[in-house]
Amino acid sequence: MWKVAAEAKRAEAQRAAAARWAADAPRREEEARRAEEARRAARRAADALLEAQRAANAFRVYAEDAAAKIDLFIRTRRRFDSARPLECACEIALIEQNLLNGAREIIERHDYGARFAISNSGNSVRVRHLTPFQGDATHRVYGKFECRPCGRKWESASTWRDKWQACQRCETRTYPYDQHPLVQGDHTDATEDNRRPHDMARCERCRELGRICVPGRYYAA
């Protein structure tokens, strides 16, 4: 008899548990729905963040390229003096008209405040560095020169950050107007000085070191 009563009691408990489970179903479904919405929202947020990062990286690449083009544009103006690069200003309107619409945005960006200096009037801009290349001071890069007093041009596979080379014609100390990392095949092939040994006496870096500034035998103006 007691077994029958126990089984009945157990069955009643099971029915009560099932009833509670059934009654609790809406709450569980709501919690599951909210959890799924939260997961979807998290995925959307992660996707949006990834897309924003991609856009930021793309703009950073674009801005770096634009800044380099603006720097080169300023340094290749007819009135630019490569012996005194920090003193030469260029009209921003001229840059926007002939090079890049929206150049002011690039120039005014916080990232490039150390690269460009805008005049008090806001109409013109100067470069802040003696040379375009502002990487590691121990890195040798390829550079192009133009001596404004005499018009002589030359290229060198031995240029450095903020270092000049003196013109072989008039001895004017000239900074490169264009520089880029060395690549295989870089050599001086644009002037009558092609294949001449590096001119240590007219290289600021060599004079500071008291020796040739490149290892081994290199040829550059």
PDB file of C-alpha atoms in Angstrom:
ATOM      1  CA  MET A   1       0.000   0.000   0.000  1.00  0.00           C
ATOM      2  CA  TRP A   2       2.744   2.380   0.880  1.00  0.00           C
ATOM      3  CA  LYS A   3       4.363   1.707  -2.507  1.00  0.00           C
ATOM      4  CA  VAL A   4       1.215   2.811  -4.280  1.00  0.00           C
ATOM      5  CA  ALA A   5       1.081   5.982  -2.222  1.00  0.00           C
ATOM      6  CA  ALA A   6       4.759   6.718  -2.924  1.00  0.00           C
ATOM      7  CA  GLU A   7       4.314   6.221  -6.651  1.00  0.00           C
ATOM      8  CA  ALA A   8       1.261   8.446  -6.631  1.00  0.00           C
ATOM      9  CA  LYS A   9       3.175  11.089  -4.751  1.00  0.00           C
ATOM     10  CA  ARG A  10       6.082  10.832  -7.181  1.00  0.00           C
ATOM     11  CA  ALA A  11       3.729  11.087 -10.132  1.00  0.00           C
ATOM     12  CA  GLU A  12       2.101  14.153  -8.597  1.00  0.00           C
ATOM     13  CA  ALA A  13       5.509  15.736  -8.127  1.00  0.00           C
ATOM     14  CA  GLN A  14       6.404  15.004 -11.743  1.00  0.00           C
ATOM     15  CA  ARG A  15       3.142  16.528 -12.959  1.00  0.00           C
ATOM     16  CA  ALA A  16       3.800  19.609 -10.822  1.00  0.00           C
ATOM     17  CA  ALA A  17       7.332  19.913 -12.214  1.00  0.00           C
ATOM     18  CA  ALA A  18       6.035  19.523 -15.759  1.00  0.00           C
ATOM     19  CA  ALA A  19       3.421  22.176 -15.091  1.00  0.00           C
ATOM     20  CA  ARG A  20       6.069  24.563 -13.752  1.00  0.00           C
ATOM     21  CA  TRP A  21       8.285  23.835 -16.765  1.00  0.00           C
ATOM     22  CA  ALA A  22       5.413  24.516 -19.116  1.00  0.00           C
ATOM     23  CA  ALA A  23       4.456  27.698 -17.293  1.00  0.00           C
ATOM     24  CA  ASP A  24       8.077  28.836 -17.440  1.00  0.00           C
ATOM     25  CA  ALA A  25       8.351  28.238 -21.187  1.00  0.00           C
ATOM     26  CA  PRO A  26       7.475  31.840 -22.207  1.00  0.00           C
ATOM     27  CA  ARG A  27      10.200  33.194 -19.939  1.00  0.00           C
ATOM     28  CA  ARG A  28      12.770  30.778 -21.349  1.00  0.00           C
ATOM     29  CA  GLU A  29      11.745  31.597 -24.899  1.00  0.00           C
ATOM     30  CA  GLU A  30      12.044  35.305 -24.144  1.00  0.00           C
ATOM     31  CA  GLU A  31      15.483  34.816 -22.624  1.00  0.00           C
ATOM     32  CA  ALA A  32      16.576  32.743 -25.633  1.00  0.00           C
ATOM     33  CA  ARG A  33      15.245  35.430 -27.990  1.00  0.00           C
ATOM     34  CA  ARG A  34      17.096  38.175 -26.110  1.00  0.00           C
ATOM     35  CA  ALA A  35      20.275  36.113 -26.040  1.00  0.00           C
ATOM     36  CA  GLU A  36      20.057  35.577 -29.805  1.00  0.00           C
ATOM     37  CA  GLU A  37      19.427  39.291 -30.348  1.00  0.00           C
ATOM     38  CA  ALA A  38      22.439  40.084 -28.180  1.00  0.00           C
ATOM     39  CA  ARG A  39      24.601  37.677 -30.205  1.00  0.00           C
ATOM     40  CA  ARG A  40      23.407  39.219 -33.459  1.00  0.00           C
ATOM     41  CA  ALA A  41      24.005  42.720 -32.125  1.00  0.00           C
ATOM     42  CA  ALA A  42      27.499  41.690 -31.041  1.00  0.00           C
ATOM     43  CA  ARG A  43      28.189  40.268 -34.506  1.00  0.00           C
ATOM     44  CA  ARG A  44      26.882  43.451 -36.146  1.00  0.00           C
ATOM     45  CA  ALA A  45      29.043  45.560 -33.839  1.00  0.00           C
ATOM     46  CA  ALA A  46      32.096  43.409 -34.580  1.00  0.00           C
ATOM     47  CA  ASP A  47      31.426  43.651 -38.323  1.00  0.00           C
ATOM     48  CA  ALA A  48      30.951  47.420 -38.073  1.00  0.00           C
ATOM     49  CA  LEU A  49      34.190  47.751 -36.100  1.00  0.00           C
ATOM     50  CA  LEU A  50      36.051  45.657 -38.663  1.00  0.00           C
ATOM     51  CA  GLU A  51      34.636  47.731 -41.492  1.00  0.00           C
ATOM     52  CA  ALA A  52      35.582  50.942 -39.677  1.00  0.00           C
ATOM     53  CA  GLN A  53      39.106  49.630 -39.177  1.00  0.00           C
ATOM     54  CA  ARG A  54      39.350  48.728 -42.853  1.00  0.00           C
ATOM     55  CA  ALA A  55      38.098  52.176 -43.845  1.00  0.00           C
ATOM     56  CA  ALA A  56      40.533  53.832 -41.432  1.00  0.00           C
ATOM     57  CA  ASN A  57      43.417  51.772 -42.794  1.00  0.00           C
ATOM     58  CA  ALA A  58      42.419  52.583 -46.362  1.00  0.00           C
ATOM     59  CA  PHE A  59      42.221  56.286 -45.558  1.00  0.00           C
ATOM     60  CA  ARG A  60      45.546  56.120 -43.737  1.00  0.00           C
ATOM     61  CA  VAL A  61      47.186  54.651 -46.824  1.00  0.00           C
ATOM     62  CA  TYR A  62      45.501  57.276 -48.998  1.00  0.00           C
ATOM     63  CA  ALA A  63      46.486  60.094 -46.638  1.00  0.00           C
ATOM     64  CA  GLU A  64      50.105  58.931 -46.451  1.00  0.00           C
ATOM     65  CA  ASP A  65      50.301  58.830 -50.235  1.00  0.00           C
ATOM     66  CA  ALA A  66      48.579  62.219 -50.534  1.00  0.00           C
ATOM     67  CA  ALA A  67      50.914  63.776 -47.956  1.00  0.00           C
ATOM     68  CA  ALA A  68      53.939  62.470 -49.840  1.00  0.00           C
ATOM     69  CA  LYS A  69      52.588  63.921 -53.091  1.00  0.00           C
ATOM     70  CA  ILE A  70      51.925  67.275 -51.431  1.00  0.00           C
ATOM     71  CA  ASP A  71      55.453  67.289 -49.998  1.00  0.00           C
ATOM     72  CA  LEU A  72      56.908  66.584 -53.440  1.00  0.00           C
ATOM     73  CA  PHE A  73      54.667  69.212 -55.058  1.00  0.00           C
ATOM     74  CA  ILE A  74      55.944  71.872 -52.646  1.00  0.00           C
ATOM     75  CA  ARG A  75      59.592  70.890 -53.145  1.00  0.00           C
ATOM     76  CA  THR A  76      59.353  70.948 -56.935  1.00  0.00           C
ATOM     77  CA  ARG A  77      57.852  74.423 -57.275  1.00  0.00           C
ATOM     78  CA  ARG A  78      59.948  76.809 -59.342  1.00  0.00           C
ATOM     79  CA  ARG A  79      60.454  79.169 -56.400  1.00  0.00           C
ATOM     80  CA  PHE A  80      61.418  76.395 -53.990  1.00  0.00           C
ATOM     81  CA  ASP A  81      65.034  76.687 -52.816  1.00  0.00           C
ATOM     82  CA  SER A  82      66.435  73.246 -52.011  1.00  0.00           C
ATOM     83  CA  ALA A  83      69.267  74.916 -50.109  1.00  0.00           C
ATOM     84  CA  ARG A  84      66.744  76.467 -47.689  1.00  0.00           C
ATOM     85  CA  PRO A  85      63.718  74.156 -47.850  1.00  0.00           C
ATOM     86  CA  LEU A  86      62.120  75.341 -44.621  1.00  0.00           C
ATOM     87  CA  GLU A  87      61.782  78.914 -45.847  1.00  0.00           C
ATOM     88  CA  CYS A  88      59.737  78.245 -48.979  1.00  0.00           C
ATOM     89  CA  ALA A  89      55.940  78.510 -48.825  1.00  0.00           C
ATOM     90  CA  CYS A  90      53.405  77.256 -51.345  1.00  0.00           C
ATOM     91  CA  GLU A  91      49.815  78.441 -51.739  1.00  0.00           C
ATOM     92  CA  ILE A  92      47.348  75.792 -50.609  1.00  0.00           C
ATOM     93  CA  ALA A  93      44.935  76.858 -53.345  1.00  0.00           C
ATOM     94  CA  LEU A  94      47.655  76.094 -55.902  1.00  0.00           C
ATOM     95  CA  ILE A  95      48.052  72.592 -54.470  1.00  0.00           C
ATOM     96  CA  GLU A  96      44.301  71.981 -54.552  1.00  0.00           C
ATOM     97  CA  GLN A  97      44.025  73.338 -58.076  1.00  0.00           C
ATOM     98  CA  ASN A  98      46.950  71.458 -59.613  1.00  0.00           C
ATOM     99  CA  LEU A  99      47.414  68.359 -57.465  1.00  0.00           C
ATOM    100  CA  LEU A 100      44.698  67.309 -55.066  1.00  0.00           C
ATOM    101  CA  ASN A 101      41.265  68.668 -54.354  1.00  0.00           C
ATOM    102  CA  GLY A 102      40.908  68.499 -50.583  1.00  0.00           C
ATOM    103  CA  ALA A 103      44.628  68.865 -49.930  1.00  0.00           C
ATOM    104  CA  ARG A 104      43.899  71.242 -47.051  1.00  0.00           C
ATOM    105  CA  GLU A 105      42.228  68.410 -45.122  1.00  0.00           C
ATOM    106  CA  ILE A 106      45.368  66.304 -45.421  1.00  0.00           C
ATOM    107  CA  ILE A 107      47.634  69.217 -44.511  1.00  0.00           C
ATOM    108  CA  GLU A 108      45.548  70.134 -41.476  1.00  0.00           C
ATOM    109  CA  ARG A 109      45.278  66.594 -40.128  1.00  0.00           C
ATOM    110  CA  HIS A 110      46.869  66.136 -36.717  1.00  0.00           C
ATOM    111  CA  ASP A 111      48.923  63.252 -38.136  1.00  0.00           C
ATOM    112  CA  TYR A 112      50.772  65.608 -40.463  1.00  0.00           C
ATOM    113  CA  GLY A 113      51.178  68.587 -38.185  1.00  0.00           C
ATOM    114  CA  ALA A 114      54.815  67.629 -37.841  1.00  0.00           C
ATOM    115  CA  ARG A 115      55.219  67.437 -41.619  1.00  0.00           C
ATOM    116  CA  PHE A 116      53.624  70.686 -42.762  1.00  0.00           C
ATOM    117  CA  ALA A 117      53.435  74.167 -41.300  1.00  0.00           C
ATOM    118  CA  ILE A 118      50.494  76.364 -42.274  1.00  0.00           C
ATOM    119  CA  SER A 119      50.943  80.126 -42.341  1.00  0.00           C
ATOM    120  CA  ASN A 120      49.113  82.367 -39.883  1.00  0.00           C
ATOM    121  CA  SER A 121      46.797  83.464 -42.682  1.00  0.00           C
ATOM    122  CA  GLY A 122      45.999  79.839 -43.465  1.00  0.00           C
ATOM    123  CA  ASN A 123      46.641  80.412 -47.162  1.00  0.00           C
ATOM    124  CA  SER A 124      50.068  78.844 -47.602  1.00  0.00           C
ATOM    125  CA  VAL A 125      52.055  75.902 -46.298  1.00  0.00           C
ATOM    126  CA  ARG A 126      55.713  75.015 -45.785  1.00  0.00           C
ATOM    127  CA  VAL A 127      57.486  71.725 -45.195  1.00  0.00           C
ATOM    128  CA  ARG A 128      58.827  71.269 -41.666  1.00  0.00           C
ATOM    129  CA  HIS A 129      61.751  68.999 -42.533  1.00  0.00           C
ATOM    130  CA  LEU A 130      64.884  69.465 -44.586  1.00  0.00           C
ATOM    131  CA  THR A 131      64.272  66.238 -46.515  1.00  0.00           C
ATOM    132  CA  PRO A 132      61.181  64.232 -47.486  1.00  0.00           C
ATOM    133  CA  PHE A 133      62.464  61.058 -45.816  1.00  0.00           C
ATOM    134  CA  GLN A 134      61.963  61.146 -42.044  1.00  0.00           C
ATOM    135  CA  GLY A 135      62.552  57.501 -41.178  1.00  0.00           C
ATOM    136  CA  ASP A 136      65.432  55.998 -39.237  1.00  0.00           C
ATOM    137  CA  ALA A 137      68.478  58.266 -39.370  1.00  0.00           C
ATOM    138  CA  THR A 138      70.682  55.218 -39.969  1.00  0.00           C
ATOM    139  CA  HIS A 139      68.760  54.182 -43.112  1.00  0.00           C
ATOM    140  CA  ARG A 140      70.251  55.096 -46.473  1.00  0.00           C
ATOM    141  CA  VAL A 141      67.718  55.988 -49.176  1.00  0.00           C
ATOM    142  CA  TYR A 142      67.698  56.998 -52.828  1.00  0.00           C
ATOM    143  CA  GLY A 143      67.356  60.715 -53.541  1.00  0.00           C
ATOM    144  CA  LYS A 144      67.031  63.292 -56.291  1.00  0.00           C
ATOM    145  CA  PHE A 145      68.606  66.745 -56.181  1.00  0.00           C
ATOM    146  CA  GLU A 146      68.317  70.009 -58.066  1.00  0.00           C
ATOM    147  CA  CYS A 147      70.608  72.923 -57.376  1.00  0.00           C
ATOM    148  CA  ARG A 148      68.519  76.031 -57.913  1.00  0.00           C
ATOM    149  CA  PRO A 149      71.384  78.561 -58.248  1.00  0.00           C
ATOM    150  CA  CYS A 150      72.992  76.754 -61.226  1.00  0.00           C
ATOM    151  CA  GLY A 151      70.276  74.325 -62.295  1.00  0.00           C
ATOM    152  CA  ARG A 152      72.393  71.180 -61.993  1.00  0.00           C
ATOM    153  CA  LYS A 153      70.479  67.949 -61.295  1.00  0.00           C
ATOM    154  CA  TRP A 154      71.748  64.667 -59.941  1.00  0.00           C
ATOM    155  CA  GLU A 155      70.590  61.519 -58.220  1.00  0.00           C
ATOM    156  CA  SER A 156      72.219  59.557 -55.427  1.00  0.00           C
ATOM    157  CA  ALA A 157      71.805  56.154 -53.855  1.00  0.00           C
ATOM    158  CA  SER A 158      73.458  57.556 -50.730  1.00  0.00           C
ATOM    159  CA  THR A 159      71.091  60.075 -49.183  1.00  0.00           C
ATOM    160  CA  TRP A 160      69.985  60.344 -45.587  1.00  0.00           C
ATOM    161  CA  ARG A 161      67.428  62.029 -43.383  1.00  0.00           C
ATOM    162  CA  ASP A 162      68.028  65.800 -43.189  1.00  0.00           C
ATOM    163  CA  LYS A 163      71.460  65.606 -44.877  1.00  0.00           C
ATOM    164  CA  TRP A 164      72.664  67.694 -47.810  1.00  0.00           C
ATOM    165  CA  GLN A 165      75.021  67.095 -50.706  1.00  0.00           C
ATOM    166  CA  ALA A 166      76.978  69.971 -52.200  1.00  0.00           C
ATOM    167  CA  CYS A 167      76.611  70.742 -55.877  1.00  0.00           C
ATOM    168  CA  GLN A 168      79.748  69.802 -57.849  1.00  0.00           C
ATOM    169  CA  ARG A 169      79.290  72.848 -60.094  1.00  0.00           C
ATOM    170  CA  CYS A 170      78.669  75.707 -57.666  1.00  0.00           C
ATOM    171  CA  GLU A 171      79.188  74.071 -54.234  1.00  0.00           C
ATOM    172  CA  THR A 172      75.691  75.007 -53.005  1.00  0.00           C
ATOM    173  CA  ARG A 173      74.608  72.707 -50.185  1.00  0.00           C
ATOM    174  CA  THR A 174      71.448  71.105 -51.534  1.00  0.00           C
ATOM    175  CA  TYR A 175      68.849  68.869 -49.901  1.00  0.00           C
ATOM    176  CA  PRO A 176      67.059  66.182 -51.923  1.00  0.00           C
ATOM    177  CA  TYR A 177      63.574  67.089 -53.092  1.00  0.00           C
ATOM    178  CA  ASP A 178      62.533  63.447 -53.516  1.00  0.00           C
ATOM    179  CA  GLN A 179      63.584  60.286 -51.678  1.00  0.00           C
ATOM    180  CA  HIS A 180      62.464  56.679 -51.655  1.00  0.00           C
ATOM    181  CA  PRO A 181      63.711  53.381 -50.199  1.00  0.00           C
ATOM    182  CA  LEU A 182      66.500  51.745 -52.132  1.00  0.00           C
ATOM    183  CA  VAL A 183      65.453  49.068 -54.600  1.00  0.00           C
ATOM    184  CA  GLN A 184      67.555  46.818 -56.767  1.00  0.00           C
ATOM    185  CA  GLY A 185      68.803  48.710 -59.793  1.00  0.00           C
ATOM    186  CA  ASP A 186      68.851  52.166 -58.178  1.00  0.00           C
ATOM    187  CA  HIS A 187      71.858  54.088 -59.455  1.00  0.00           C
ATOM    188  CA  THR A 188      72.682  57.496 -60.860  1.00  0.00           C
ATOM    189  CA  ASP A 189      71.803  57.373 -64.525  1.00  0.00           C
ATOM    190  CA  ALA A 190      70.234  60.777 -65.050  1.00  0.00           C
ATOM    191  CA  THR A 191      73.250  63.081 -65.352  1.00  0.00           C
ATOM    192  CA  GLU A 192      76.759  63.359 -66.682  1.00  0.00           C
ATOM    193  CA  ASP A 193      77.932  62.133 -63.249  1.00  0.00           C
ATOM    194  CA  ASN A 194      76.661  58.617 -63.987  1.00  0.00           C
ATOM    195  CA  ARG A 195      78.829  55.903 -62.417  1.00  0.00           C
ATOM    196  CA  ARG A 196      81.161  58.279 -60.636  1.00  0.00           C
ATOM    197  CA  PRO A 197      82.292  57.258 -57.127  1.00  0.00           C
ATOM    198  CA  HIS A 198      80.387  58.744 -54.232  1.00  0.00           C
ATOM    199  CA  ASP A 199      81.609  62.282 -53.585  1.00  0.00           C
ATOM    200  CA  MET A 200      82.576  62.034 -49.917  1.00  0.00           C
ATOM    201  CA  ALA A 201      83.849  65.614 -49.728  1.00  0.00           C
ATOM    202  CA  ARG A 202      80.438  66.973 -50.713  1.00  0.00           C
ATOM    203  CA  CYS A 203      78.319  64.617 -48.611  1.00  0.00           C
ATOM    204  CA  GLU A 204      77.256  65.879 -45.185  1.00  0.00           C
ATOM    205  CA  ARG A 205      76.870  62.348 -43.836  1.00  0.00           C
ATOM    206  CA  CYS A 206      80.386  61.342 -44.932  1.00  0.00           C
ATOM    207  CA  ARG A 207      81.856  64.483 -43.405  1.00  0.00           C
ATOM    208  CA  GLU A 208      80.135  63.786 -40.098  1.00  0.00           C
ATOM    209  CA  LEU A 209      81.320  60.178 -40.037  1.00  0.00           C
ATOM    210  CA  GLY A 210      84.820  60.956 -41.282  1.00  0.00           C
ATOM    211  CA  ARG A 211      84.510  58.104 -43.812  1.00  0.00           C
ATOM    212  CA  ILE A 212      82.345  56.999 -46.706  1.00  0.00           C
ATOM    213  CA  CYS A 213      78.740  56.756 -45.572  1.00  0.00           C
ATOM    214  CA  VAL A 214      77.993  53.493 -47.381  1.00  0.00           C
ATOM    215  CA  PRO A 215      79.599  50.060 -47.023  1.00  0.00           C
ATOM    216  CA  GLY A 216      81.794  48.718 -49.803  1.00  0.00           C
ATOM    217  CA  ARG A 217      82.087  50.403 -53.176  1.00  0.00           C
ATOM    218  CA  TYR A 218      78.934  52.257 -54.159  1.00  0.00           C
ATOM    219  CA  TYR A 219      78.450  54.608 -57.053  1.00  0.00           C
ATOM    220  CA  ALA A 220      76.360  57.701 -56.613  1.00  0.00           C
ATOM    221  CA  ALA A 221      76.715  61.388 -57.283  1.00  0.00           C
TER     222      ALA A 221
END
